[in-house]
PDB file of C-alpha atoms in Angstrom:
ATOM      1  CA  MET A 403      71.784 -20.290-160.357  1.00  0.00           C
ATOM      2  CA  SER A 404      68.536 -18.603-159.515  1.00  0.00           C
ATOM      3  CA  SER A 405      65.288 -20.526-159.260  1.00  0.00           C
ATOM      4  CA  GLY A 406      63.546 -17.619-160.983  1.00  0.00           C
ATOM      5  CA  VAL A 407      65.582 -17.906-164.189  1.00  0.00           C
ATOM      6  CA  THR A 408      63.638 -19.226-167.180  1.00  0.00           C
ATOM      7  CA  GLY A 409      64.723 -19.668-170.772  1.00  0.00           C
ATOM      8  CA  GLY A 410      67.920 -18.335-172.240  1.00  0.00           C
ATOM      9  CA  ASN A 411      71.205 -20.022-173.009  1.00  0.00           C
ATOM     10  CA  TRP A 412      73.502 -21.434-170.390  1.00  0.00           C
ATOM     11  CA  SER A 413      76.976 -22.657-171.219  1.00  0.00           C
ATOM     12  CA  PHE A 414      78.968 -25.242-169.294  1.00  0.00           C
ATOM     13  CA  ALA A 415      81.538 -25.659-172.076  1.00  0.00           C
ATOM     14  CA  GLY A 416      84.544 -25.030-169.846  1.00  0.00           C
ATOM     15  CA  TRP A 417      83.517 -27.660-167.311  1.00  0.00           C
ATOM     16  CA  PRO A 418      84.762 -31.269-167.337  1.00  0.00           C
ATOM     17  CA  THR A 419      82.327 -33.755-168.903  1.00  0.00           C
ATOM     18  CA  GLY A 420      81.444 -35.295-165.533  1.00  0.00           C
ATOM     19  CA  ALA A 421      80.547 -31.906-164.079  1.00  0.00           C
ATOM     20  CA  GLN A 422      78.494 -31.047-167.163  1.00  0.00           C
ATOM     21  CA  ALA A 423      76.618 -34.340-166.772  1.00  0.00           C
ATOM     22  CA  LEU A 424      75.909 -33.725-163.089  1.00  0.00           C
ATOM     23  CA  ALA A 425      74.646 -30.203-163.861  1.00  0.00           C
ATOM     24  CA  ALA A 426      72.418 -31.600-166.622  1.00  0.00           C
ATOM     25  CA  VAL A 427      70.976 -34.257-164.295  1.00  0.00           C
ATOM     26  CA  LEU A 428      70.277 -31.736-161.535  1.00  0.00           C
ATOM     27  CA  LEU A 429      68.738 -29.199-163.931  1.00  0.00           C
ATOM     28  CA  SER A 430      66.543 -31.821-165.592  1.00  0.00           C
ATOM     29  CA  GLN A 431      65.085 -32.747-162.203  1.00  0.00           C
ATOM     30  CA  ARG A 432      63.787 -29.221-161.571  1.00  0.00           C
ATOM     31  CA  ARG A 433      59.997 -29.364-161.468  1.00  0.00           C
ATOM     32  CA  LYS A 434      59.506 -25.760-162.641  1.00  0.00           C
ATOM     33  CA  CYS A 435      61.183 -26.360-166.005  1.00  0.00           C
ATOM     34  CA  PRO A 436      59.527 -28.325-168.833  1.00  0.00           C
ATOM     35  CA  GLY A 437      62.842 -29.584-170.162  1.00  0.00           C
ATOM     36  CA  TRP A 438      66.385 -28.919-171.308  1.00  0.00           C
ATOM     37  CA  LEU A 439      67.966 -29.094-174.740  1.00  0.00           C
ATOM     38  CA  VAL A 440      71.729 -29.675-174.667  1.00  0.00           C
ATOM     39  CA  VAL A 441      73.538 -28.851-177.918  1.00  0.00           C
ATOM     40  CA  LEU A 442      76.935 -30.462-178.433  1.00  0.00           C
ATOM     41  CA  GLY A 443      79.578 -30.037-181.111  1.00  0.00           C
ATOM     42  CA  SER A 444      80.014 -33.669-182.156  1.00  0.00           C
ATOM     43  CA  VAL A 445      78.556 -37.154-181.933  1.00  0.00           C
ATOM     44  CA  ARG A 446      81.481 -38.181-179.723  1.00  0.00           C
ATOM     45  CA  GLN A 447      80.692 -35.423-177.205  1.00  0.00           C
ATOM     46  CA  GLN A 448      77.021 -36.407-177.345  1.00  0.00           C
ATOM     47  CA  GLU A 449      77.800 -40.063-176.585  1.00  0.00           C
ATOM     48  CA  GLU A 450      80.269 -39.202-173.802  1.00  0.00           C
ATOM     49  CA  LEU A 451      77.827 -36.856-172.085  1.00  0.00           C
ATOM     50  CA  ALA A 452      74.987 -39.388-172.401  1.00  0.00           C
ATOM     51  CA  GLY A 453      77.197 -42.009-170.728  1.00  0.00           C
ATOM     52  CA  GLU A 454      78.156 -39.633-167.916  1.00  0.00           C
ATOM     53  CA  ILE A 455      74.519 -38.627-167.375  1.00  0.00           C
ATOM     54  CA  GLU A 456      73.587 -42.283-167.087  1.00  0.00           C
ATOM     55  CA  SER A 457      76.392 -42.875-164.564  1.00  0.00           C
ATOM     56  CA  TRP A 458      74.982 -40.004-162.436  1.00  0.00           C
ATOM     57  CA  GLY A 459      71.602 -41.765-162.458  1.00  0.00           C
ATOM     58  CA  GLY A 460      69.985 -39.422-164.966  1.00  0.00           C
ATOM     59  CA  GLN A 461      68.023 -40.138-168.095  1.00  0.00           C
ATOM     60  CA  CYS A 462      68.260 -38.349-171.395  1.00  0.00           C
ATOM     61  CA  LEU A 463      67.024 -38.719-174.924  1.00  0.00           C
ATOM     62  CA  VAL A 464      69.748 -38.724-177.562  1.00  0.00           C
ATOM     63  CA  ILE A 465      68.633 -37.610-181.010  1.00  0.00           C
ATOM     64  CA  PRO A 466      71.211 -39.046-183.413  1.00  0.00           C
ATOM     65  CA  GLU A 467      72.364 -37.407-186.599  1.00  0.00           C
ATOM     66  CA  ALA A 468      70.367 -38.791-189.506  1.00  0.00           C
ATOM     67  CA  PHE A 469      72.198 -40.384-192.412  1.00  0.00           C
ATOM     68  CA  ARG A 470      69.868 -40.636-195.376  1.00  0.00           C
ATOM     69  CA  GLY A 471      72.317 -42.458-197.561  1.00  0.00           C
ATOM     70  CA  SER A 472      73.801 -41.330-200.834  1.00  0.00           C
ATOM     71  CA  GLU A 473      73.932 -42.499-204.429  1.00  0.00           C
ATOM     72  CA  THR A 474      76.527 -45.134-203.552  1.00  0.00           C
ATOM     73  CA  VAL A 475      75.660 -45.945-199.920  1.00  0.00           C
ATOM     74  CA  LYS A 476      72.276 -47.088-198.650  1.00  0.00           C
ATOM     75  CA  ALA A 477      70.978 -45.597-195.427  1.00  0.00           C
ATOM     76  CA  ASP A 478      71.340 -47.948-192.445  1.00  0.00           C
ATOM     77  CA  PRO A 479      67.809 -49.038-191.456  1.00  0.00           C
ATOM     78  CA  ASP A 480      68.837 -49.455-187.796  1.00  0.00           C
ATOM     79  CA  LEU A 481      70.132 -45.876-187.625  1.00  0.00           C
ATOM     80  CA  GLU A 482      67.008 -44.626-189.359  1.00  0.00           C
ATOM     81  CA  ALA A 483      64.858 -46.508-186.831  1.00  0.00           C
ATOM     82  CA  GLU A 484      66.842 -45.032-183.925  1.00  0.00           C
ATOM     83  CA  TRP A 485      66.429 -41.521-185.340  1.00  0.00           C
ATOM     84  CA  PHE A 486      62.707 -42.001-185.931  1.00  0.00           C
ATOM     85  CA  GLY A 487      62.231 -43.559-182.478  1.00  0.00           C
ATOM     86  CA  SER A 488      63.864 -40.566-180.815  1.00  0.00           C
ATOM     87  CA  LEU A 489      61.523 -38.208-182.687  1.00  0.00           C
ATOM     88  CA  ALA A 490      58.532 -40.316-181.621  1.00  0.00           C
ATOM     89  CA  ALA A 491      59.734 -40.141-177.990  1.00  0.00           C
ATOM     90  CA  LEU A 492      59.577 -36.348-178.178  1.00  0.00           C
ATOM     91  CA  LEU A 493      55.867 -36.604-178.981  1.00  0.00           C
ATOM     92  CA  GLY A 494      55.015 -39.242-176.371  1.00  0.00           C
ATOM     93  CA  LYS A 495      52.874 -38.773-173.275  1.00  0.00           C
ATOM     94  CA  GLU A 496      55.930 -38.655-171.020  1.00  0.00           C
ATOM     95  CA  ARG A 497      58.236 -36.216-172.736  1.00  0.00           C
ATOM     96  CA  PRO A 498      61.901 -36.357-171.809  1.00  0.00           C
ATOM     97  CA  SER A 499      63.195 -33.616-169.519  1.00  0.00           C
ATOM     98  CA  LEU A 500      66.683 -33.742-171.047  1.00  0.00           C
ATOM     99  CA  VAL A 501      67.448 -34.009-174.784  1.00  0.00           C
ATOM    100  CA  LEU A 502      70.950 -34.216-176.280  1.00  0.00           C
ATOM    101  CA  VAL A 503      71.544 -33.105-179.865  1.00  0.00           C
ATOM    102  CA  THR A 504      74.491 -32.043-181.974  1.00  0.00           C
ATOM    103  CA  GLN A 505      74.633 -28.790-183.880  1.00  0.00           C
ATOM    104  CA  ARG A 506      74.156 -30.782-187.085  1.00  0.00           C
ATOM    105  CA  VAL A 507      70.889 -32.281-185.788  1.00  0.00           C
ATOM    106  CA  LEU A 508      69.485 -28.788-185.346  1.00  0.00           C
ATOM    107  CA  SER A 509      70.201 -28.000-189.002  1.00  0.00           C
ATOM    108  CA  GLU A 510      68.551 -31.171-190.375  1.00  0.00           C
ATOM    109  CA  SER A 511      65.058 -31.218-191.793  1.00  0.00           C
ATOM    110  CA  PHE A 512      62.487 -33.139-189.773  1.00  0.00           C
ATOM    111  CA  PRO A 513      59.177 -34.707-190.755  1.00  0.00           C
ATOM    112  CA  SER A 514      56.048 -32.973-189.533  1.00  0.00           C
ATOM    113  CA  ARG A 515      54.543 -33.792-186.146  1.00  0.00           C
ATOM    114  CA  ALA A 516      51.453 -35.213-187.886  1.00  0.00           C
ATOM    115  CA  TRP A 517      53.579 -37.502-190.078  1.00  0.00           C
ATOM    116  CA  VAL A 518      55.521 -38.874-187.085  1.00  0.00           C
ATOM    117  CA  GLN A 519      52.337 -39.436-185.067  1.00  0.00           C
ATOM    118  CA  GLY A 520      50.666 -41.126-188.039  1.00  0.00           C
ATOM    119  CA  ALA A 521      53.615 -43.427-188.614  1.00  0.00           C
ATOM    120  CA  ILE A 522      53.732 -44.808-185.064  1.00  0.00           C
ATOM    121  CA  ARG A 523      52.347 -48.318-184.648  1.00  0.00           C
ATOM    122  CA  THR A 524      52.447 -49.797-181.161  1.00  0.00           C
ATOM    123  CA  LEU A 525      52.371 -53.575-180.873  1.00  0.00           C
ATOM    124  CA  LYS A 526      51.518 -55.365-177.641  1.00  0.00           C
ATOM    125  CA  ARG A 527      52.130 -58.981-176.806  1.00  0.00           C
ATOM    126  CA  GLU A 528      48.412 -59.753-176.494  1.00  0.00           C
ATOM    127  CA  ASP A 529      47.447 -58.111-179.824  1.00  0.00           C
ATOM    128  CA  ARG A 530      45.805 -60.353-182.414  1.00  0.00           C
ATOM    129  CA  LEU A 531      47.021 -59.277-185.844  1.00  0.00           C
ATOM    130  CA  ASP A 532      46.392 -60.374-189.369  1.00  0.00           C
ATOM    131  CA  PRO A 533      49.941 -61.154-190.581  1.00  0.00           C
ATOM    132  CA  LEU A 534      49.230 -60.005-194.134  1.00  0.00           C
ATOM    133  CA  GLN A 535      47.758 -56.727-192.934  1.00  0.00           C
ATOM    134  CA  LEU A 536      50.802 -56.156-190.702  1.00  0.00           C
ATOM    135  CA  VAL A 537      53.139 -56.797-193.652  1.00  0.00           C
ATOM    136  CA  GLU A 538      51.127 -54.342-195.761  1.00  0.00           C
ATOM    137  CA  GLU A 539      51.377 -51.699-193.005  1.00  0.00           C
ATOM    138  CA  LEU A 540      55.129 -52.238-192.716  1.00  0.00           C
ATOM    139  CA  VAL A 541      55.655 -51.989-196.475  1.00  0.00           C
ATOM    140  CA  HIS A 542      53.473 -48.867-196.584  1.00  0.00           C
ATOM    141  CA  GLY A 543      55.615 -47.470-193.724  1.00  0.00           C
ATOM    142  CA  GLY A 544      58.784 -47.871-195.761  1.00  0.00           C
ATOM    143  CA  TYR A 545      60.096 -51.281-194.718  1.00  0.00           C
ATOM    144  CA  ARG A 546      61.662 -53.258-197.554  1.00  0.00           C
ATOM    145  CA  ASP A 547      63.327 -56.618-197.950  1.00  0.00           C
ATOM    146  CA  TRP A 548      67.108 -55.951-197.892  1.00  0.00           C
ATOM    147  CA  GLU A 549      68.744 -58.843-199.689  1.00  0.00           C
TER     148      GLU A 549
END
């Protein structure tokens, strides 16, 4: 690996998962590179690599596949929140240096940057909030009572 290499596609597909994780951790720590996008074939591979990266002391952002529901199955609000939270993390002040996605994630449609930034509401412990206004903001943001 040359320190002068920028951009392009690198493949570690033939390597064991642990070696791929170590390479990802080491590459993500390079100061000259703004970040790495790792594309995996399945959710299982994504979860395994994320676990290995964590065991090597690295940090990564996992963008899960979004399930929007269907006519017969409601979308899981927890999974939707995880998906939205990962998108918000991409726009934060401290952007992740290592992002794991599946091929399916790359083919999904995403909300605009402005929509994600406008939908973020940060609450702090010392905040004084009007409970009714907070409920209105949550309802406007898409939260519903699931009975």
